[in-house]
mmCIF file of C-alpha atoms in Angstrom:
data_model
loop_
_atom_site.group_PDB
_atom_site.id
_atom_site.type_symbol
_atom_site.label_atom_id
_atom_site.label_comp_id
_atom_site.label_asym_id
_atom_site.label_seq_id
_atom_site.Cartn_x
_atom_site.Cartn_y
_atom_site.Cartn_z
ATOM 1 C CA GLU A 21 -84.844 55.890 -69.910
ATOM 2 C CA GLU A 22 -81.386 57.190 -70.698
ATOM 3 C CA GLY A 23 -81.034 57.842 -67.244
ATOM 4 C CA ARG A 24 -81.613 54.148 -66.365
ATOM 5 C CA ASP A 25 -79.133 52.945 -69.082
ATOM 6 C CA TRP A 26 -76.600 55.222 -67.698
ATOM 7 C CA VAL A 27 -77.356 53.552 -64.162
ATOM 8 C CA GLN A 28 -77.030 49.949 -65.857
ATOM 9 C CA ARG A 29 -73.952 50.783 -67.695
ATOM 10 C CA GLN A 30 -72.585 52.175 -64.431
ATOM 11 C CA GLU A 31 -73.480 49.332 -62.455
ATOM 12 C CA GLN A 32 -71.773 46.646 -65.023
ATOM 13 C CA ASP A 33 -68.897 48.767 -65.096
ATOM 14 C CA LEU A 34 -68.554 48.726 -61.221
ATOM 15 C CA ALA A 35 -69.192 44.569 -61.370
ATOM 16 C CA GLU A 36 -66.495 44.495 -63.879
ATOM 17 C CA ARG A 37 -64.401 46.389 -61.871
ATOM 18 C CA ASN A 38 -65.024 44.282 -58.903
ATOM 19 C CA ALA A 39 -64.740 41.000 -60.735
ATOM 20 C CA ALA A 40 -61.132 42.303 -61.904
ATOM 21 C CA LEU A 41 -60.287 43.210 -58.576
ATOM 22 C CA ASP A 42 -61.437 39.915 -56.814
ATOM 23 C CA PHE A 43 -59.467 37.961 -59.575
ATOM 24 C CA ARG A 44 -56.064 40.267 -58.860
ATOM 25 C CA ASN A 45 -56.904 39.643 -54.981
ATOM 26 C CA LYS A 46 -57.182 36.154 -55.562
ATOM 27 C CA GLU A 47 -54.013 35.907 -57.650
ATOM 28 C CA SER A 48 -52.090 37.760 -55.252
ATOM 29 C CA ALA A 49 -53.314 35.642 -52.188
ATOM 30 C CA ASP A 50 -52.288 32.626 -54.401
ATOM 31 C CA GLY A 51 -48.762 34.397 -55.187
ATOM 32 C CA VAL A 52 -48.398 35.156 -51.203
ATOM 33 C CA LYS A 53 -49.283 31.284 -50.308
ATOM 34 C CA GLN A 54 -46.990 30.110 -53.222
ATOM 35 C CA ARG A 55 -44.119 32.423 -51.834
ATOM 36 C CA ARG A 56 -44.847 31.040 -48.305
ATOM 37 C CA ASP A 57 -44.605 27.398 -49.494
ATOM 38 C CA ASP A 58 -41.535 28.086 -51.232
ATOM 39 C CA MET A 59 -39.876 29.885 -48.351
ATOM 40 C CA ALA A 60 -41.063 26.983 -45.980
ATOM 41 C CA ALA A 61 -39.595 24.470 -48.977
ATOM 42 C CA ARG A 62 -36.074 26.216 -48.702
ATOM 43 C CA GLU A 63 -36.110 26.387 -44.889
ATOM 44 C CA ALA A 64 -36.909 22.659 -44.745
ATOM 45 C CA ALA A 65 -34.021 22.144 -46.998
ATOM 46 C CA LEU A 66 -31.499 24.486 -45.032
ATOM 47 C CA ASP A 67 -32.471 22.536 -41.956
ATOM 48 C CA GLU A 68 -31.541 19.162 -43.691
ATOM 49 C CA GLU A 69 -28.648 20.550 -45.131
ATOM 50 C CA ARG A 70 -27.585 22.236 -41.563
ATOM 51 C CA SER A 71 -28.376 18.600 -40.060
ATOM 52 C CA GLN A 72 -26.302 16.920 -42.306
ATOM 53 C CA VAL A 73 -23.204 19.469 -42.060
ATOM 54 C CA GLN A 74 -23.738 19.043 -38.143
ATOM 55 C CA ALA A 75 -23.726 15.070 -38.289
ATOM 56 C CA ARG A 76 -20.266 15.551 -40.447
ATOM 57 C CA VAL A 77 -19.003 18.083 -38.000
ATOM 58 C CA ASP A 78 -19.561 15.497 -35.332
ATOM 59 C CA ALA A 79 -18.203 12.490 -37.165
ATOM 60 C CA LEU A 80 -15.151 14.360 -37.713
ATOM 61 C CA TRP A 81 -14.930 15.204 -33.890
ATOM 62 C CA ASP A 82 -15.610 11.706 -32.774
ATOM 63 C CA GLU A 83 -12.710 10.718 -35.379
ATOM 64 C CA GLU A 84 -10.342 13.580 -33.958
ATOM 65 C CA GLU A 85 -11.259 12.141 -30.295
ATOM 66 C CA ALA A 86 -10.467 8.547 -31.666
ATOM 67 C CA GLN A 87 -7.330 9.640 -32.983
ATOM 68 C CA ARG A 88 -6.253 11.074 -29.653
ATOM 69 C CA CYS A 89 -6.899 8.327 -27.787
ATOM 70 C CA ARG A 90 -4.829 5.921 -30.264
ATOM 71 C CA LEU A 91 -1.995 8.425 -29.940
ATOM 72 C CA VAL A 92 -2.017 8.451 -26.190
ATOM 73 C CA VAL A 93 -2.223 4.371 -26.226
ATOM 74 C CA GLU A 94 0.668 4.433 -28.746
ATOM 75 C CA LEU A 95 2.507 7.100 -26.491
ATOM 76 C CA GLU A 96 2.043 5.062 -23.257
ATOM 77 C CA ALA A 97 3.046 1.870 -25.158
ATOM 78 C CA ALA A 98 6.199 3.044 -26.073
ATOM 79 C CA THR A 99 6.983 5.083 -22.882
ATOM 80 C CA LEU A 100 6.504 1.526 -21.205
ATOM 81 C CA ASP A 101 8.939 -0.058 -23.820
ATOM 82 C CA GLN A 102 11.537 2.580 -23.516
ATOM 83 C CA SER A 103 11.084 1.998 -19.484
ATOM 84 C CA THR A 104 11.469 -1.656 -19.656
ATOM 85 C CA ARG A 105 14.407 -1.561 -21.982
ATOM 86 C CA LEU A 106 16.014 1.203 -19.778
ATOM 87 C CA ALA A 107 15.465 -1.574 -16.798
ATOM 88 C CA ALA A 108 16.993 -4.172 -18.616
ATOM 89 C CA GLU A 109 20.010 -1.977 -19.282
ATOM 90 C CA ARG A 110 20.340 -0.694 -15.878
ATOM 91 C CA ASN A 111 20.174 -4.721 -14.501
ATOM 92 C CA ALA A 112 22.598 -5.437 -17.065
ATOM 93 C CA ALA A 113 25.023 -2.692 -16.223
ATOM 94 C CA GLU A 114 24.599 -3.655 -12.441
ATOM 95 C CA ARG A 115 25.442 -7.132 -13.210
ATOM 96 C CA GLU A 116 28.461 -6.069 -15.110
ATOM 97 C CA CYS A 117 29.463 -3.855 -12.155
ATOM 98 C CA ALA A 118 29.024 -6.668 -9.498
ATOM 99 C CA THR A 119 31.054 -8.845 -12.052
ATOM 100 C CA LEU A 120 33.910 -6.075 -12.208
ATOM 101 C CA LYS A 121 33.868 -5.776 -8.509
ATOM 102 C CA ALA A 122 34.192 -9.523 -7.634
ATOM 103 C CA SER A 123 36.865 -9.642 -10.242
ATOM 104 C CA ALA A 124 38.722 -6.765 -8.538
ATOM 105 C CA ALA A 125 38.294 -8.312 -5.318
ATOM 106 C CA ALA A 126 39.624 -11.577 -7.012
ATOM 107 C CA ASP A 127 42.596 -9.686 -8.379
ATOM 108 C CA ILE A 128 43.376 -7.774 -5.232
ATOM 109 C CA ALA A 129 43.079 -11.063 -3.042
ATOM 110 C CA GLY A 130 45.380 -12.877 -5.639
ATOM 111 C CA GLU A 131 47.676 -10.070 -5.194
ATOM 112 C CA ARG A 132 47.902 -10.025 -1.323
ATOM 113 C CA ALA A 133 48.168 -13.641 -1.636
ATOM 114 C CA ARG A 134 51.201 -13.550 -3.864
ATOM 115 C CA ILE A 135 52.639 -10.532 -1.674
#
């Protein structure tokens, strides 16, 4: 009888230990799953943030490229304007030169006629 009680107590003790181990294993597995879920959520948030940063970088790059294009167009317009102005000045100088030559030729002809 005493031996049977001892065996029952041992079996009861073993069953309680197994139940405690099962509970700890379940808690541990739940904790691991929760950590995995948390890490997946953080990864998703980081991916979203990375995507937003990349979008901002792309937008800045596009704006910089557009600014470069505007500067090139402005430079080309300024160069054309300056070229047009210089051509007009050259034409005016050529007309003035022709007028001076004609005037000088007339003066020379007048002097020759007077002599």
